[in-house]
JSON list of C-alpha atoms in Angstrom, two decimals:
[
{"chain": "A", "resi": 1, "resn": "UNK", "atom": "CA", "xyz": [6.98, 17.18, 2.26]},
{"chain": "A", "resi": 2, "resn": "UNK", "atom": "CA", "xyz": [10.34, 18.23, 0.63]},
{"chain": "A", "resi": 3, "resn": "UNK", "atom": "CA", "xyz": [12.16, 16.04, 3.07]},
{"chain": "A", "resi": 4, "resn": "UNK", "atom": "CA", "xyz": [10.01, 13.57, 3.05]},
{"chain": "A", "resi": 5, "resn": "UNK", "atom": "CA", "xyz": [11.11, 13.09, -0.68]},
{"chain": "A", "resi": 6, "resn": "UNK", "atom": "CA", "xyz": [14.22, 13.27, -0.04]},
{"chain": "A", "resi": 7, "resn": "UNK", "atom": "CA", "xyz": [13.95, 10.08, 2.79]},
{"chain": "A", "resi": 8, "resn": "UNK", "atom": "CA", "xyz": [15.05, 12.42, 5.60]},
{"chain": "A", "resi": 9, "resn": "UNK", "atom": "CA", "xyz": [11.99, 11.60, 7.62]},
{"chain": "A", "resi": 10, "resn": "UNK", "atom": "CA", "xyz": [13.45, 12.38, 11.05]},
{"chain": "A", "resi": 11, "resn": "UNK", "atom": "CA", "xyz": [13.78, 15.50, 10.14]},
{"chain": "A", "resi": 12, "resn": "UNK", "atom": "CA", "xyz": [10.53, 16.26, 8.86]},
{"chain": "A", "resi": 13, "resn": "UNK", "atom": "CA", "xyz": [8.45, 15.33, 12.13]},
{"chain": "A", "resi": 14, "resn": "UNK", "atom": "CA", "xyz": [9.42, 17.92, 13.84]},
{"chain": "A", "resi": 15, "resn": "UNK", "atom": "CA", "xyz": [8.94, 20.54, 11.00]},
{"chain": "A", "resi": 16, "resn": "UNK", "atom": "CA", "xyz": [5.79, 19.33, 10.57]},
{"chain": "A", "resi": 17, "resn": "UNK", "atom": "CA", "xyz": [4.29, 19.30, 14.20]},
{"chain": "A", "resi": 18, "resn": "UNK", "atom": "CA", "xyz": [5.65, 23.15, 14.42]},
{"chain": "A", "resi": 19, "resn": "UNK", "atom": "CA", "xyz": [2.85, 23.72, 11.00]},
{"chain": "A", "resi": 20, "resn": "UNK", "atom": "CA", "xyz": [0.17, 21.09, 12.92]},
{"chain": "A", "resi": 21, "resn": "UNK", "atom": "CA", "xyz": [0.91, 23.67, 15.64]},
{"chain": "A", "resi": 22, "resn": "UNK", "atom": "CA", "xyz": [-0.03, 26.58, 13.54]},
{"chain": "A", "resi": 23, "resn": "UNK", "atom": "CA", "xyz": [-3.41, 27.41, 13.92]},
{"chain": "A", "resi": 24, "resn": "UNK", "atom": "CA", "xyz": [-3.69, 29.85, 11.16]},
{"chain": "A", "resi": 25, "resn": "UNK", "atom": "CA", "xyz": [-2.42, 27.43, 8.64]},
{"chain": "A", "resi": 26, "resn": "UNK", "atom": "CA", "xyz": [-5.35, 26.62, 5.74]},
{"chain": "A", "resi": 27, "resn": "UNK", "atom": "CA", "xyz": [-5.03, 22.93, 5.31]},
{"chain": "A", "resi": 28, "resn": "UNK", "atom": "CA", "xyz": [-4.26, 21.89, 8.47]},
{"chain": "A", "resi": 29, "resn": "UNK", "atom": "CA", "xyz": [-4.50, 17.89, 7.14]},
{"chain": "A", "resi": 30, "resn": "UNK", "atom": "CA", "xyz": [-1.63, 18.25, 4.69]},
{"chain": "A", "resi": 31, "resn": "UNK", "atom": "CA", "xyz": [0.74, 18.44, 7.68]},
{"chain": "A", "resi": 32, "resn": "UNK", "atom": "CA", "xyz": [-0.73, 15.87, 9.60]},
{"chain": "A", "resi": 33, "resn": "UNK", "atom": "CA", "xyz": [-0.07, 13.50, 6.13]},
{"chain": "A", "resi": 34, "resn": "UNK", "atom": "CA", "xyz": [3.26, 14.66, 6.08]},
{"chain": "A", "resi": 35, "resn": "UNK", "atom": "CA", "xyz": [3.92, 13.28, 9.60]},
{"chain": "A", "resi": 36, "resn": "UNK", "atom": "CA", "xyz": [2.13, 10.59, 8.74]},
{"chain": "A", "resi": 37, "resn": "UNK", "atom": "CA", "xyz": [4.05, 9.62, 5.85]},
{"chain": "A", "resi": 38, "resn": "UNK", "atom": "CA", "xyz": [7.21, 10.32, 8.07]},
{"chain": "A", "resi": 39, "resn": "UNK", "atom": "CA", "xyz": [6.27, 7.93, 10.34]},
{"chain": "A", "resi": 40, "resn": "UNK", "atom": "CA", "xyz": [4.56, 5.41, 8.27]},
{"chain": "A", "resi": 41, "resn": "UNK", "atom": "CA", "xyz": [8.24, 5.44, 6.49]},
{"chain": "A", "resi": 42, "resn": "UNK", "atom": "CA", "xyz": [9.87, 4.67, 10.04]},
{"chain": "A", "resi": 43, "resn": "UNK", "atom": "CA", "xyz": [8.18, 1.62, 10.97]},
{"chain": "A", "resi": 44, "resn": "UNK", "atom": "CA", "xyz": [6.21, 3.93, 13.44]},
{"chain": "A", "resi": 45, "resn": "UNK", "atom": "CA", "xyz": [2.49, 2.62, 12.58]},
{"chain": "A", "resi": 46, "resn": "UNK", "atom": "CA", "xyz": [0.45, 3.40, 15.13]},
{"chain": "A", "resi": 47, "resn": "UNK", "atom": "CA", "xyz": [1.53, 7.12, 14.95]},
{"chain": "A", "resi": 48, "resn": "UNK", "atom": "CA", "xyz": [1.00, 7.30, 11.81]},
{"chain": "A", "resi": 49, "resn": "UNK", "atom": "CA", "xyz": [-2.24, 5.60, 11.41]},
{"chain": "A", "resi": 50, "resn": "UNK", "atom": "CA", "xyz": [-3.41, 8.66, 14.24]},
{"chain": "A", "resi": 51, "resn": "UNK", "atom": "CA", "xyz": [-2.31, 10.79, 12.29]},
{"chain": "A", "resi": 52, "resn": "UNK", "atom": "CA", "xyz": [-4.06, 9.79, 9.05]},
{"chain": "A", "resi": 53, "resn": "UNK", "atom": "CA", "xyz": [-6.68, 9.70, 11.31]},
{"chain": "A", "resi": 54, "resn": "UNK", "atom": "CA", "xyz": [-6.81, 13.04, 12.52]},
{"chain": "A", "resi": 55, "resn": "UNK", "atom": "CA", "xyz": [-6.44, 14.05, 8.55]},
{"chain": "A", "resi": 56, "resn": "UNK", "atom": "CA", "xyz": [-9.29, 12.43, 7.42]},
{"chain": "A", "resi": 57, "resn": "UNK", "atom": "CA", "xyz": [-11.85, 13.86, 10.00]},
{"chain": "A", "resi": 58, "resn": "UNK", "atom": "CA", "xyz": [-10.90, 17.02, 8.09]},
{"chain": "A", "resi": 59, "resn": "UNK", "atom": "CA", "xyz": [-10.70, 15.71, 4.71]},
{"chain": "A", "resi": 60, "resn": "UNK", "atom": "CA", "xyz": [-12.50, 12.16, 4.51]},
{"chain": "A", "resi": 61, "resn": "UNK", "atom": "CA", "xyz": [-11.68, 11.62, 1.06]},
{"chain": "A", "resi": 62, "resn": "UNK", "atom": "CA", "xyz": [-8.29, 12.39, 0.87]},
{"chain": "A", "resi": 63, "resn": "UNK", "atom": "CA", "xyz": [-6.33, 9.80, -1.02]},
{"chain": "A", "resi": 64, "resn": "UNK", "atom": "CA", "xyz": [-3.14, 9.90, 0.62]},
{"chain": "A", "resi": 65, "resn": "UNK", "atom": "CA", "xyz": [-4.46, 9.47, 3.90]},
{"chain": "A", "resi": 66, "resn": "UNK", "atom": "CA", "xyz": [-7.18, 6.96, 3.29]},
{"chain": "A", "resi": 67, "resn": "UNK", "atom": "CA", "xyz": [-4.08, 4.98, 1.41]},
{"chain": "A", "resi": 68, "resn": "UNK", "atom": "CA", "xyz": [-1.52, 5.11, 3.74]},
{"chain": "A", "resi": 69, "resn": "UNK", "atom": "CA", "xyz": [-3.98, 4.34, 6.72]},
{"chain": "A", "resi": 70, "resn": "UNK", "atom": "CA", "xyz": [-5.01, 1.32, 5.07]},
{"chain": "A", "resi": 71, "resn": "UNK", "atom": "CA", "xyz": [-1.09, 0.61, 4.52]},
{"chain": "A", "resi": 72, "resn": "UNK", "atom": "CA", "xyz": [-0.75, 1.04, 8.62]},
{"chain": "A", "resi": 73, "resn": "UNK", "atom": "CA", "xyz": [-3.60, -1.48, 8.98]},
{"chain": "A", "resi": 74, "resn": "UNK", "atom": "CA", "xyz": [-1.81, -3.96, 6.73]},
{"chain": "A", "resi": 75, "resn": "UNK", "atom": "CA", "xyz": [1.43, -3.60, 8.07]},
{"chain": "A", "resi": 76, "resn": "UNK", "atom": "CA", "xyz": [-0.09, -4.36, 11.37]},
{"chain": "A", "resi": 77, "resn": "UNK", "atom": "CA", "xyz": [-1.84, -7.34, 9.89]},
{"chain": "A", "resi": 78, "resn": "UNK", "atom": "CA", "xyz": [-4.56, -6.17, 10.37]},
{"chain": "A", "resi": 79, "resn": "UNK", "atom": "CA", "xyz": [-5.60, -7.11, 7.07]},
{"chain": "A", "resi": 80, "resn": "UNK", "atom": "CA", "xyz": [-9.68, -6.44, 7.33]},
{"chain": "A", "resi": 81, "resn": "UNK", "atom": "CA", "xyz": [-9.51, -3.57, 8.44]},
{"chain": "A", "resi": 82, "resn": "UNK", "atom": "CA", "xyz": [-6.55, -2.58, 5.63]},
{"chain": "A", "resi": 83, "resn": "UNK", "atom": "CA", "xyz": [-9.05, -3.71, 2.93]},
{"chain": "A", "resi": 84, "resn": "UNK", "atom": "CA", "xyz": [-11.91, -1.66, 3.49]},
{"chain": "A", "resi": 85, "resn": "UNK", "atom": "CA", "xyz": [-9.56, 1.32, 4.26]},
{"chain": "A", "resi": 86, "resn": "UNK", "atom": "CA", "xyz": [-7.34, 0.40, 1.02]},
{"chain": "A", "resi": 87, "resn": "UNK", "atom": "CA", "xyz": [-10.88, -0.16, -1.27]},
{"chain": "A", "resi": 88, "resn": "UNK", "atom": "CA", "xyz": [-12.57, 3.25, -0.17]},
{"chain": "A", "resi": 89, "resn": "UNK", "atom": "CA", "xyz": [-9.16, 5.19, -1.19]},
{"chain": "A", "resi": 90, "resn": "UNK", "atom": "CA", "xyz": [-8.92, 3.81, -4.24]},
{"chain": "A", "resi": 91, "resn": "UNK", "atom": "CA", "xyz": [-12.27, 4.99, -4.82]},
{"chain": "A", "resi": 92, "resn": "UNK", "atom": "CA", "xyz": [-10.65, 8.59, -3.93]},
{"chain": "A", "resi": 93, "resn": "UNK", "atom": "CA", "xyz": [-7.91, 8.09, -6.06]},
{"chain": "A", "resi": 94, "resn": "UNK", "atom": "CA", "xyz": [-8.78, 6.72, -9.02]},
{"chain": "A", "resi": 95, "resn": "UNK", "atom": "CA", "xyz": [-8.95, 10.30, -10.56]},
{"chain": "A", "resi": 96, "resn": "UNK", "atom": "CA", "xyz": [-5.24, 10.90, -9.58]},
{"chain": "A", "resi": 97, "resn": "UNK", "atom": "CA", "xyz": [-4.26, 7.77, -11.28]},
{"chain": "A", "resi": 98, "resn": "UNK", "atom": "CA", "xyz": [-2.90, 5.97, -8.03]},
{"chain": "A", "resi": 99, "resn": "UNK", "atom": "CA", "xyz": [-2.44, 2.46, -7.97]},
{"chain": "A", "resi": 100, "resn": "UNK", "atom": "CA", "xyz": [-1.20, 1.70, -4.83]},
{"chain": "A", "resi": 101, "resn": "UNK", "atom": "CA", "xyz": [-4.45, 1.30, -2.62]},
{"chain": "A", "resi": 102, "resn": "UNK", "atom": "CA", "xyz": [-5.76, -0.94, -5.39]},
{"chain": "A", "resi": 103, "resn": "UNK", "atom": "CA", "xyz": [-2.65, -3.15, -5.13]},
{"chain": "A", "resi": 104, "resn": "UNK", "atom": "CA", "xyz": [-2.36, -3.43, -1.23]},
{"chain": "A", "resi": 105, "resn": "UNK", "atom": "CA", "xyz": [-6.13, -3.94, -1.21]},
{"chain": "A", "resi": 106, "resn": "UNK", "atom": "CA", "xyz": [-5.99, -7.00, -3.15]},
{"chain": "A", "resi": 107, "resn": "UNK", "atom": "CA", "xyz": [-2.86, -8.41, -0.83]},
{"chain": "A", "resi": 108, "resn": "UNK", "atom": "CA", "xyz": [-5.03, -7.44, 1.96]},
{"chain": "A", "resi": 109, "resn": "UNK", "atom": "CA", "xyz": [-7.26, -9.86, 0.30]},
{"chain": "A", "resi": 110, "resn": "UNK", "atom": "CA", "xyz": [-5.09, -12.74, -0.35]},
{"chain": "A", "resi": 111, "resn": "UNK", "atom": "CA", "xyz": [-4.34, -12.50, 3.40]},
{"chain": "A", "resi": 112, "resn": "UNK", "atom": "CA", "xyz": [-7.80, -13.32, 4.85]},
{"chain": "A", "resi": 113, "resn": "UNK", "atom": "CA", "xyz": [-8.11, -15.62, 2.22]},
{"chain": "A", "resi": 114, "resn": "UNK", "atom": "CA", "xyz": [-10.97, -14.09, -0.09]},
{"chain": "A", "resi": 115, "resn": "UNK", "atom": "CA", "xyz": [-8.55, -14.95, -3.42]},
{"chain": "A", "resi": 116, "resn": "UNK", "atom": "CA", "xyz": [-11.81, -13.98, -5.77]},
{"chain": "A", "resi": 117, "resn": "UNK", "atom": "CA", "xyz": [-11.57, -10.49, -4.19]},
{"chain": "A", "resi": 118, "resn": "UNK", "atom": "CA", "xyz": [-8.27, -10.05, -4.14]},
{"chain": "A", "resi": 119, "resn": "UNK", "atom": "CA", "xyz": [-7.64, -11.11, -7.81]},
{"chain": "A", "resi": 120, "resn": "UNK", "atom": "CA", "xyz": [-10.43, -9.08, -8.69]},
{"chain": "A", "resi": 121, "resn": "UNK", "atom": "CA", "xyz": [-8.57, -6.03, -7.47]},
{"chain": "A", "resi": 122, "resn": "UNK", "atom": "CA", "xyz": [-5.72, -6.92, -9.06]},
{"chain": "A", "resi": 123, "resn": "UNK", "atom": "CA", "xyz": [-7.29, -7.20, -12.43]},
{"chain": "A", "resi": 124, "resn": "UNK", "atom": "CA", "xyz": [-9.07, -4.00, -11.91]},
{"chain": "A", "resi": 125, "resn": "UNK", "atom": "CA", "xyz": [-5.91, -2.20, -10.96]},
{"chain": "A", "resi": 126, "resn": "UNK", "atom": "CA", "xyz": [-3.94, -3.75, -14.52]},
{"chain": "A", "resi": 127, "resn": "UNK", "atom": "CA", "xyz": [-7.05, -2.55, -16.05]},
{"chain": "A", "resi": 128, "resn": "UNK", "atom": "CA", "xyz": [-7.36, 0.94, -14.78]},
{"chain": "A", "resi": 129, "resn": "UNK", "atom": "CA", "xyz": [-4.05, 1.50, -14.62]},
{"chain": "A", "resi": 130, "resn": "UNK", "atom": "CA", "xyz": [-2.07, -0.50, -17.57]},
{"chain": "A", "resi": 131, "resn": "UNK", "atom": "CA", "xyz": [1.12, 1.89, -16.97]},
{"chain": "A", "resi": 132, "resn": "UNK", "atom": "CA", "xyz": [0.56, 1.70, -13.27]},
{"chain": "A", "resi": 133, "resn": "UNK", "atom": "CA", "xyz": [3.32, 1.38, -10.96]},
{"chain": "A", "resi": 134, "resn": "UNK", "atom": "CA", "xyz": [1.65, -1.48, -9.29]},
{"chain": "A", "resi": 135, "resn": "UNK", "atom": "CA", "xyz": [0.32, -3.34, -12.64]},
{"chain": "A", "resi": 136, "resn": "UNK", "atom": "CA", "xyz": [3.75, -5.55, -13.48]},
{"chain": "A", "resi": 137, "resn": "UNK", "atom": "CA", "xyz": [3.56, -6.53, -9.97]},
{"chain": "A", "resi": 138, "resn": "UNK", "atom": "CA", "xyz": [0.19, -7.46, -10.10]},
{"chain": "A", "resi": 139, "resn": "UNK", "atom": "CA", "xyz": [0.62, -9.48, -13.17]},
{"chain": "A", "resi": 140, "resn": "UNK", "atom": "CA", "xyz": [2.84, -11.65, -11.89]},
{"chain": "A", "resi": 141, "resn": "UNK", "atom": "CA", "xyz": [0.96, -12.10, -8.14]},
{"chain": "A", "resi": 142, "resn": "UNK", "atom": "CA", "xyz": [-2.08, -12.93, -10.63]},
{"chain": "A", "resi": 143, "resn": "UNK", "atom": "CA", "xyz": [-0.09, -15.42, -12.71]},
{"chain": "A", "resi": 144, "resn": "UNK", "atom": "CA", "xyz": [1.91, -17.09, -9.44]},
{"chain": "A", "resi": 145, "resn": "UNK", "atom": "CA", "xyz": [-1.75, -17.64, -8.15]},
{"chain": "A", "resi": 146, "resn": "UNK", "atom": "CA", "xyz": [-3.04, -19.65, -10.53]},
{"chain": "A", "resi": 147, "resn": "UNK", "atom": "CA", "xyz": [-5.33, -17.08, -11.50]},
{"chain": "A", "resi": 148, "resn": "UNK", "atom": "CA", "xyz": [-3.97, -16.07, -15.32]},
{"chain": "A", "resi": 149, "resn": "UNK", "atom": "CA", "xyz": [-5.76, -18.58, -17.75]},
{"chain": "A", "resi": 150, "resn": "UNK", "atom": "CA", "xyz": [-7.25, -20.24, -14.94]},
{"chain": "A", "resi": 151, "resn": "UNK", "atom": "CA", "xyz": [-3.93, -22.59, -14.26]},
{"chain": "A", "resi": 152, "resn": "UNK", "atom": "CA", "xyz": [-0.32, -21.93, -12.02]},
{"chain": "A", "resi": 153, "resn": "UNK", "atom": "CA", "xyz": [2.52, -20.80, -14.87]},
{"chain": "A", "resi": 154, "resn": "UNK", "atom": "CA", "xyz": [5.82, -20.59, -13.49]},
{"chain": "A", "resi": 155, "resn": "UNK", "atom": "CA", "xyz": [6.95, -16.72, -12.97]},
{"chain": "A", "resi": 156, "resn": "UNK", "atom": "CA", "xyz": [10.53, -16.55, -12.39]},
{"chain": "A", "resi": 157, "resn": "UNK", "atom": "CA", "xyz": [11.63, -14.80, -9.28]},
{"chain": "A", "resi": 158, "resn": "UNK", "atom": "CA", "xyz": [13.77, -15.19, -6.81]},
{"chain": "A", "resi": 159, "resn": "UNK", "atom": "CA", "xyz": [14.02, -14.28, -3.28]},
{"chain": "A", "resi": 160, "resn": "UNK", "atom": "CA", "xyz": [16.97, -11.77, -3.50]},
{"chain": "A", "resi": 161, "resn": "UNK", "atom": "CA", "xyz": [14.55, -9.86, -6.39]},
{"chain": "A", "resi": 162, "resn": "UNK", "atom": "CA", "xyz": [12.08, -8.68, -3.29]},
{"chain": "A", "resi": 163, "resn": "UNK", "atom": "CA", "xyz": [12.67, -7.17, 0.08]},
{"chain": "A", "resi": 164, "resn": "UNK", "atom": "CA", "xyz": [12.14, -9.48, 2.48]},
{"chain": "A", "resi": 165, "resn": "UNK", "atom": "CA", "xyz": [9.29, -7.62, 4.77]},
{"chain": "A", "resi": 166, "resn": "UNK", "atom": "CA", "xyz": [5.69, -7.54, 5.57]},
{"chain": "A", "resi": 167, "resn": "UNK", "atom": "CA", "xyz": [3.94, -6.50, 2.49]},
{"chain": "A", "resi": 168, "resn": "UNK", "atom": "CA", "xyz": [6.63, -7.72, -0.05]},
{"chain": "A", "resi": 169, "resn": "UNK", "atom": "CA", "xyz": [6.06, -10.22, -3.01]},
{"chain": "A", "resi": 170, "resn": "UNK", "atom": "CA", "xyz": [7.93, -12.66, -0.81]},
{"chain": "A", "resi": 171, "resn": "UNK", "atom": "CA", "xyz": [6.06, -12.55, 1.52]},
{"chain": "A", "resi": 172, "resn": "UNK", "atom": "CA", "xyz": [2.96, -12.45, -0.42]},
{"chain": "A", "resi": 173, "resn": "UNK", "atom": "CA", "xyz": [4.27, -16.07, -2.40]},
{"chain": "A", "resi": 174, "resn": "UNK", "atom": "CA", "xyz": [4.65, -17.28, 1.49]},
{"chain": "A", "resi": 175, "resn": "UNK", "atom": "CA", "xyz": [1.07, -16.82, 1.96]},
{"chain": "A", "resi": 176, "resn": "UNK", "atom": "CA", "xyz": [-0.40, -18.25, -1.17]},
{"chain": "A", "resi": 177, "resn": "UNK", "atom": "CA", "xyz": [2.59, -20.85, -2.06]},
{"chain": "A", "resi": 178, "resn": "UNK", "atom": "CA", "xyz": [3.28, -21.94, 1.54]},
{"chain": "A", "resi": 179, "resn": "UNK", "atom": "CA", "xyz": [6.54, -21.04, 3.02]},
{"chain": "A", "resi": 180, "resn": "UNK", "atom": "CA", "xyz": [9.72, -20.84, 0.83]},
{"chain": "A", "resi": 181, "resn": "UNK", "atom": "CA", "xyz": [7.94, -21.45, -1.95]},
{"chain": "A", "resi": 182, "resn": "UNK", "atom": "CA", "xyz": [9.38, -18.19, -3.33]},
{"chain": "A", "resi": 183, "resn": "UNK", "atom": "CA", "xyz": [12.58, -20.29, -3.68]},
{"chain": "A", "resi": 184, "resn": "UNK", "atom": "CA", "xyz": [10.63, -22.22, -6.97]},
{"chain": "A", "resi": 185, "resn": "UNK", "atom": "CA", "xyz": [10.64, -18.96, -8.84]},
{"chain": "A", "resi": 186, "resn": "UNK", "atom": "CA", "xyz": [13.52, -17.23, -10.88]},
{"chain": "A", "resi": 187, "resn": "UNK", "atom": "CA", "xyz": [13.05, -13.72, -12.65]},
{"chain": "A", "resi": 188, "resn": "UNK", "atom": "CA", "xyz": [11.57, -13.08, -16.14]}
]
C-alpha cells in the first residue's frame, strides 16, 4: 500500500502477490486491493477488475473494491455495469466519507444517457459531502448541464484545465456538449 502511495505501482505487484501468496495472512482481500489499485493505476483494467473481484467474494462490502471495480467498468465503457457497481459502493462508503463512487456513478450516468440519475447523484454527493473531493467538480458538471436553476450558465474552463482521458471533465463536456464543446468554457 506504501508504494502504492508513493505512485511506484510496478513495484508493488509483485510485493503484493508474494502476501496474496501467503496463506496465513488474516485479510487476505487487502492485498488483492492493493494489486488492484496497482493495476487499476497502470491502465491494466481487466486485472484489476479480477482482482477486485476476488476481494469482494471475501469482503462484499468493501468500499475500495466495490469503488474501484466500478471505476474498471467505466474505464472500459462499460458504463451500466460501472453504475450499479459505483451506486452499491457508495452505499459502503458513505460512512468513510468517500465521494468518489458517488461522482463516477453519476458520469456513469450521463454516459447512457439517464441525465435525471446522474444529476441526482451529483446533487446527493454535494450534499453528503459539501467538503468532498468530488463536490467542486460536481458543481460545475451540474451547472455545464443545464441542470443548476434549471438553465445552461457558462462555467469557465478550458481544455488544458483537465486531463484529456476517459473519465475526465473533458471528456465528460464531450458527451453532454457534443464534441469540442469544452473549447466554449474558460476557468472560474
Amino acid at each position: 500500500q506504501v508504494l502504492n502511495e508513493q505512485g511506484k505501482y510496478k513495484e508493488a505487484i509483485p510485493i503484493a502477490q508474494v502476501v496474496i501468496d501467503d496463506l496465513t495472512y488474516p485479510n487476505p482481500e487487502k492485498p488483492l486491493i492493493t494489486q488492484g489499485i496497482s493495476n487499476f493505476k497502470l491502465g491494466q483494467y481487466q486485472p484489476a477488475q479480477n482482482l477486485f473481484s476476488k476481494a469482494l467474494k471475501i469482503q462484499r462490502d468493501n468500499c475500495l473494491a466495490n469503488t474501484y471495480l466500478g471505476r474498471c467498468y467505466y474505464e472500459k465503457k462499460q458504463y451500466k455495469q460501472a453504475a450499479e457497481s459505483l451506486d452499491q459502493a457508495a452505499s459502503f462508503c458513505q460512512k468513510m466519507q468517500f465521494d468518489e463512487p458517488q461522482y463516477y456513478s453519476g458520469l456513469a450516468y450521463y454516459q447512457l444517457g439517464e441525465k435525471e440519475k446522474a444529476t441526482h447523484r451529483l446533487e446527493q454527493l454535494i450534499k453528503l459531502y459539501p467538503q468532498g473531493q468530488y463536490s467542486d467538480k460536481s458543481k460545475i458538471l451540474l451547472r455545464v448541464s443545464g441542470e443548476i436553476c434549471g438553465a445552461l450558465r457558462p462555467v469557465y474552463i478550458t481544455c488544458s484545465s483537465f486531463r484529456r482521458r476517459p473519465g475526465s471533465i473533458a471528456s465528460f463536456y464531450r458527451s453532454i456538449c457534443g464534441v469540442g464543446a469544452e473549447s466554449r468554457y474558460k476557468k472560474e
